[in-house]
CSV table of C-alpha atoms in Angstrom, one decimal:
chain,number,residue,atom,x,y,z
A,1,MET,CA,-3.3,1.1,15.1
A,2,SER,CA,-5.2,-1.8,16.7
A,3,SER,CA,-6.6,-1.2,20.1
A,4,GLN,CA,-6.8,-5.0,20.7
A,5,VAL,CA,-4.7,-6.6,23.4
A,6,THR,CA,-1.7,-8.3,21.8
A,7,ASP,CA,1.3,-10.3,22.7
A,8,GLU,CA,3.7,-7.5,21.6
A,9,PRO,CA,6.3,-6.6,24.3
A,10,PRO,CA,5.8,-3.1,25.8
A,11,GLY,CA,7.2,-0.4,23.7
A,12,THR,CA,7.7,-2.5,20.7
A,13,THR,CA,4.2,-2.4,19.1
A,14,ALA,CA,4.4,-2.9,15.3
A,15,THR,CA,3.8,0.1,13.1
A,16,ASP,CA,3.3,0.1,9.4
A,17,THR,CA,6.3,-1.2,7.5
A,18,PRO,CA,5.5,-1.3,3.8
A,19,MET,CA,6.4,-4.4,1.7
A,20,GLY,CA,9.9,-4.1,0.4
A,21,SER,CA,10.9,-1.0,2.3
A,22,GLN,CA,13.6,-2.9,4.2
A,23,ILE,CA,14.8,-4.6,1.1
A,24,ARG,CA,15.3,-1.2,-0.6
A,25,LYS,CA,17.0,0.1,2.5
A,26,HIS,CA,19.5,-2.8,2.7
A,27,GLU,CA,19.9,-3.9,-1.0
A,28,GLY,CA,19.2,-0.8,-3.0
A,29,GLY,CA,18.6,-1.2,-6.7
A,30,ASP,CA,17.0,0.8,-9.5
A,31,PRO,CA,13.8,2.4,-8.2
A,32,HIS,CA,12.7,3.1,-11.8
A,33,ALA,CA,13.5,-0.3,-13.2
A,34,VAL,CA,11.5,-1.6,-16.2
A,35,PRO,CA,11.1,-5.4,-16.2
A,36,ASP,CA,12.5,-7.3,-19.2
A,37,VAL,CA,9.4,-9.5,-19.7
A,38,ASP,CA,7.0,-10.4,-22.5
A,39,PRO,CA,3.9,-8.2,-21.8
A,40,LEU,CA,1.8,-10.9,-23.6
A,41,ALA,CA,2.9,-13.6,-21.1
A,42,THR,CA,2.8,-11.5,-17.9
A,43,VAL,CA,0.2,-9.5,-16.0
A,44,ALA,CA,0.9,-6.1,-14.4
A,45,GLY,CA,0.1,-5.5,-10.7
A,46,MET,CA,0.8,-3.5,-7.6
A,47,ASP,CA,0.9,-3.6,-3.9
A,48,VAL,CA,-0.1,-1.0,-1.3
A,49,SER,CA,-0.2,-0.3,2.4
A,50,SER,CA,-1.5,2.5,4.6
A,51,HIS,CA,1.2,4.7,3.2
A,52,GLN,CA,-0.9,5.0,0.0
A,53,GLY,CA,-4.0,6.0,1.9
A,54,ASN,CA,-7.2,5.9,-0.1
A,55,VAL,CA,-6.1,4.6,-3.5
A,56,ASP,CA,-7.6,5.8,-6.8
A,57,TRP,CA,-8.2,2.4,-8.2
A,58,LYS,CA,-9.7,3.5,-11.4
A,59,TYR,CA,-6.6,5.5,-12.2
A,60,TRP,CA,-4.4,2.4,-11.7
A,61,TRP,CA,-6.8,0.2,-13.6
A,62,ASN,CA,-6.4,2.6,-16.5
A,63,GLN,CA,-2.6,2.3,-16.1
A,64,GLY,CA,-2.9,-1.4,-16.9
A,65,MET,CA,-2.8,-2.8,-13.4
A,66,ARG,CA,-4.8,-6.1,-13.1
A,67,PHE,CA,-4.0,-7.4,-9.7
A,68,ALA,CA,-3.1,-5.9,-6.3
A,69,TYR,CA,-1.9,-7.1,-2.9
A,70,VAL,CA,-3.0,-5.0,0.1
A,71,LYS,CA,-1.3,-5.0,3.5
A,72,ALA,CA,-3.6,-6.3,6.1
A,73,THR,CA,-1.6,-6.9,9.2
A,74,GLU,CA,1.9,-6.8,10.9
A,75,GLY,CA,2.8,-9.0,13.8
A,76,THR,CA,-0.2,-9.4,16.0
A,77,GLY,CA,-0.6,-5.7,16.9
A,78,TYR,CA,-1.2,-3.8,13.7
A,79,LYS,CA,-4.1,-3.6,11.2
A,80,ASN,CA,-4.0,-1.4,8.1
A,81,PRO,CA,-6.7,1.3,8.7
A,82,TYR,CA,-7.1,1.7,4.9
A,83,PHE,CA,-7.5,-2.0,4.3
A,84,ALA,CA,-11.3,-2.0,3.4
A,85,GLN,CA,-10.9,0.9,0.9
A,86,GLN,CA,-7.9,-0.7,-0.7
A,87,TYR,CA,-9.0,-4.4,-0.7
A,88,ASN,CA,-12.6,-3.8,-1.7
A,89,GLY,CA,-11.7,-0.9,-4.0
A,90,SER,CA,-9.3,-3.0,-6.1
A,91,TYR,CA,-11.9,-5.8,-6.3
A,92,ASN,CA,-14.7,-3.4,-7.3
A,93,VAL,CA,-12.7,-1.9,-10.2
A,94,GLY,CA,-12.1,-5.4,-11.6
A,95,MET,CA,-8.7,-6.4,-10.2
A,96,ILE,CA,-7.8,-9.8,-8.8
A,97,ARG,CA,-6.6,-9.0,-5.3
A,98,GLY,CA,-5.1,-10.5,-2.2
A,99,ALA,CA,-3.9,-9.5,1.3
A,100,TYR,CA,-0.4,-9.7,2.8
A,101,HIS,CA,1.1,-9.9,6.3
A,102,PHE,CA,4.4,-8.4,7.4
A,103,ALA,CA,6.0,-11.0,9.6
A,104,LEU,CA,7.7,-10.2,12.9
A,105,PRO,CA,9.1,-13.6,13.8
A,106,ASP,CA,10.6,-12.4,17.1
A,107,ARG,CA,7.3,-11.2,18.5
A,108,SER,CA,5.1,-14.3,18.4
A,109,SER,CA,4.7,-17.7,16.8
A,110,GLY,CA,4.0,-18.3,13.1
A,111,ALA,CA,0.7,-19.8,14.0
A,112,ALA,CA,-0.3,-16.8,16.1
A,113,GLN,CA,0.5,-14.4,13.3
A,114,ALA,CA,-1.2,-16.6,10.6
A,115,ASN,CA,-4.4,-16.6,12.7
A,116,TYR,CA,-4.2,-12.9,13.3
A,117,PHE,CA,-3.8,-12.4,9.5
A,118,VAL,CA,-6.7,-14.6,8.6
A,119,ASP,CA,-8.9,-13.1,11.3
A,120,ASN,CA,-8.2,-9.5,10.0
A,121,GLY,CA,-8.6,-9.7,6.2
A,122,GLY,CA,-6.1,-12.3,5.1
A,123,GLY,CA,-8.5,-15.1,4.4
A,124,TRP,CA,-9.2,-16.6,1.0
A,125,SER,CA,-12.4,-17.4,-0.9
A,126,LYS,CA,-12.9,-19.2,-4.2
A,127,ASP,CA,-14.6,-16.3,-6.0
A,128,GLY,CA,-12.1,-16.1,-8.8
A,129,LYS,CA,-11.0,-12.6,-7.7
A,130,THR,CA,-9.1,-13.4,-4.5
A,131,LEU,CA,-5.4,-14.5,-4.4
A,132,PRO,CA,-4.0,-16.6,-1.6
A,133,GLY,CA,-2.6,-14.5,1.2
A,134,ALA,CA,1.1,-13.5,1.1
A,135,LEU,CA,3.7,-13.7,3.9
A,136,ASP,CA,6.2,-10.8,3.7
A,137,MET,CA,9.6,-12.1,4.9
A,138,GLU,CA,12.3,-9.4,4.9
A,139,TYR,CA,14.9,-7.5,7.0
A,140,ASN,CA,13.8,-6.7,10.5
A,141,PRO,CA,12.8,-3.0,10.6
A,142,TYR,CA,13.2,-2.9,14.4
A,143,GLY,CA,16.3,-4.9,15.1
A,144,SER,CA,18.7,-7.6,13.9
A,145,THR,CA,18.4,-8.8,10.3
A,146,CYS,CA,17.1,-12.3,11.1
A,147,TYR,CA,15.0,-11.3,14.1
A,148,GLY,CA,17.5,-13.1,16.5
A,149,LYS,CA,16.7,-16.5,15.0
A,150,THR,CA,19.0,-19.2,13.5
A,151,LYS,CA,18.2,-20.4,10.0
A,152,SER,CA,16.6,-23.5,11.3
A,153,GLN,CA,14.5,-21.5,13.8
A,154,MET,CA,13.4,-19.1,11.0
A,155,THR,CA,12.5,-22.1,8.8
A,156,ALA,CA,10.4,-23.5,11.6
A,157,TRP,CA,8.6,-20.2,12.1
A,158,ILE,CA,7.8,-19.9,8.4
A,159,LYS,CA,6.5,-23.5,8.3
A,160,ASP,CA,4.3,-22.8,11.4
A,161,PHE,CA,2.8,-19.8,9.7
A,162,SER,CA,2.4,-21.6,6.3
A,163,ASP,CA,0.9,-24.7,7.8
A,164,THR,CA,-1.6,-22.7,10.0
A,165,TYR,CA,-2.6,-20.6,7.0
A,166,HIS,CA,-3.1,-23.7,4.9
A,167,ALA,CA,-5.2,-25.3,7.7
A,168,ARG,CA,-7.4,-22.2,8.0
A,169,THR,CA,-7.9,-21.5,4.3
A,170,GLY,CA,-6.9,-24.6,2.2
A,171,ARG,CA,-4.3,-22.5,0.4
A,172,TRP,CA,-0.5,-22.2,0.9
A,173,PRO,CA,0.5,-18.6,1.3
A,174,VAL,CA,2.6,-16.9,-1.3
A,175,ILE,CA,6.1,-16.1,0.2
A,176,TYR,CA,7.5,-12.6,-0.5
A,177,THR,CA,11.2,-12.2,0.0
A,178,SER,CA,14.5,-11.3,-1.5
A,179,THR,CA,17.2,-13.8,-2.4
A,180,SER,CA,19.8,-12.0,-0.2
A,181,TRP,CA,17.6,-12.0,2.9
A,182,TRP,CA,16.5,-15.6,2.4
A,183,SER,CA,20.1,-16.8,2.0
A,184,GLN,CA,21.1,-15.1,5.2
A,185,CYS,CA,18.2,-16.1,7.4
A,186,VAL,CA,16.5,-19.3,6.1
A,187,ASN,CA,17.7,-22.9,5.3
A,188,GLY,CA,14.4,-24.5,4.5
A,189,ASP,CA,12.8,-25.5,1.1
A,190,PHE,CA,9.3,-24.2,0.5
A,191,SER,CA,9.4,-24.5,-3.3
A,192,SER,CA,7.1,-27.5,-3.6
A,193,THR,CA,4.2,-25.8,-1.7
A,194,ASN,CA,4.5,-22.0,-1.6
A,195,PRO,CA,4.5,-19.7,-4.7
A,196,LEU,CA,7.4,-17.3,-4.8
A,197,TRP,CA,7.1,-13.5,-4.9
A,198,VAL,CA,10.6,-12.2,-5.3
A,199,ALA,CA,11.8,-8.6,-4.8
A,200,ARG,CA,14.6,-7.3,-7.0
A,201,TYR,CA,14.7,-3.8,-8.2
A,202,ALA,CA,16.3,-4.3,-11.6
A,203,SER,CA,15.4,-5.1,-15.2
A,204,THR,CA,16.0,-8.8,-14.7
A,205,VAL,CA,14.8,-11.0,-11.8
A,206,GLY,CA,18.3,-12.5,-11.1
A,207,THR,CA,19.0,-15.6,-9.0
A,208,LEU,CA,16.0,-16.9,-7.0
A,209,PRO,CA,16.0,-18.0,-3.4
A,210,TYR,CA,16.9,-21.5,-2.4
A,211,ASN,CA,15.4,-24.2,-4.6
A,212,TRP,CA,12.7,-22.2,-6.2
A,213,LYS,CA,13.0,-22.8,-10.0
A,214,ILE,CA,10.4,-20.3,-11.0
A,215,TRP,CA,9.0,-17.0,-9.7
A,216,THR,CA,5.3,-16.4,-9.6
A,217,ILE,CA,5.4,-12.7,-8.9
A,218,TRP,CA,8.3,-10.2,-9.2
A,219,GLN,CA,8.3,-6.9,-7.5
A,220,TYR,CA,10.7,-4.9,-9.7
A,221,THR,CA,10.2,-1.2,-8.8
A,222,SER,CA,9.1,1.1,-6.0
A,223,SER,CA,8.4,4.2,-8.0
A,224,PRO,CA,5.9,5.8,-7.8
A,225,LEU,CA,4.7,2.8,-5.8
A,226,ASP,CA,5.5,-0.9,-5.6
A,227,LYS,CA,4.9,-2.5,-9.0
A,228,ASN,CA,4.8,-6.2,-9.8
A,229,THR,CA,4.6,-8.6,-12.7
A,230,PHE,CA,2.9,-12.0,-12.6
A,231,ASN,CA,4.7,-14.8,-14.4
A,232,GLY,CA,2.0,-16.0,-16.8
A,233,ALA,CA,-0.9,-14.8,-18.9
A,234,TYR,CA,-4.1,-13.6,-17.3
A,235,ASP,CA,-5.7,-17.1,-17.3
A,236,ARG,CA,-2.8,-18.3,-15.1
A,237,LEU,CA,-3.4,-15.5,-12.7
A,238,GLN,CA,-7.1,-16.6,-12.5
A,239,ALA,CA,-5.9,-20.1,-11.9
A,240,LEU,CA,-3.8,-19.0,-8.9
A,241,ALA,CA,-6.8,-17.2,-7.5
A,242,ASN,CA,-9.1,-20.2,-8.0
A,243,GLY,CA,-6.7,-22.6,-6.4
């Protein structure tokens, strides 16, 4: 837990909510799903948070994982204490890796959370091994589904985060979400700028969130941890990293 002074209201400090945990809670699905994809036209990956602790990256490399996303921050009051081991360890074993931020739109502005993310591991560098940061937008683990925001307010919050991240890094953040949550809480179109990382625990990806025609990453299972597939061959994954 960060000891820094934050703008979190008293008694509501963010903890560590793993990516997709609230989607599994609200939407269910097959936790052991196997994706119906062409293994020659996709790349296998994973995502982790502090719940995985120190990760055995060599083991997962040997299981075929070639990219990883690591939770860096949540709101403006939480930093993953295992971030360095996970972020650097995945890189050192040979994976292309990126960081993600769990959004709490009712706590502070999109700009404040984007800056906190970039300042605490969520930046980007054109080294060929670093993916653009990802913004985790899902059900509120601490309250109402849409964080008390209208669809237009949520759209504005995401745009504030996305624009700030772009101004800081030169990259548009990947947006992680589920079609169901997005349909309930957002009315904006980010398909022309932000790559889509969609969560659906099934053998097929299903309907995509509003106006996205293609998915870039698909989180398809949570067992024994979150597994993902990248929509393209390895050279396309490298192109996403290089910008």
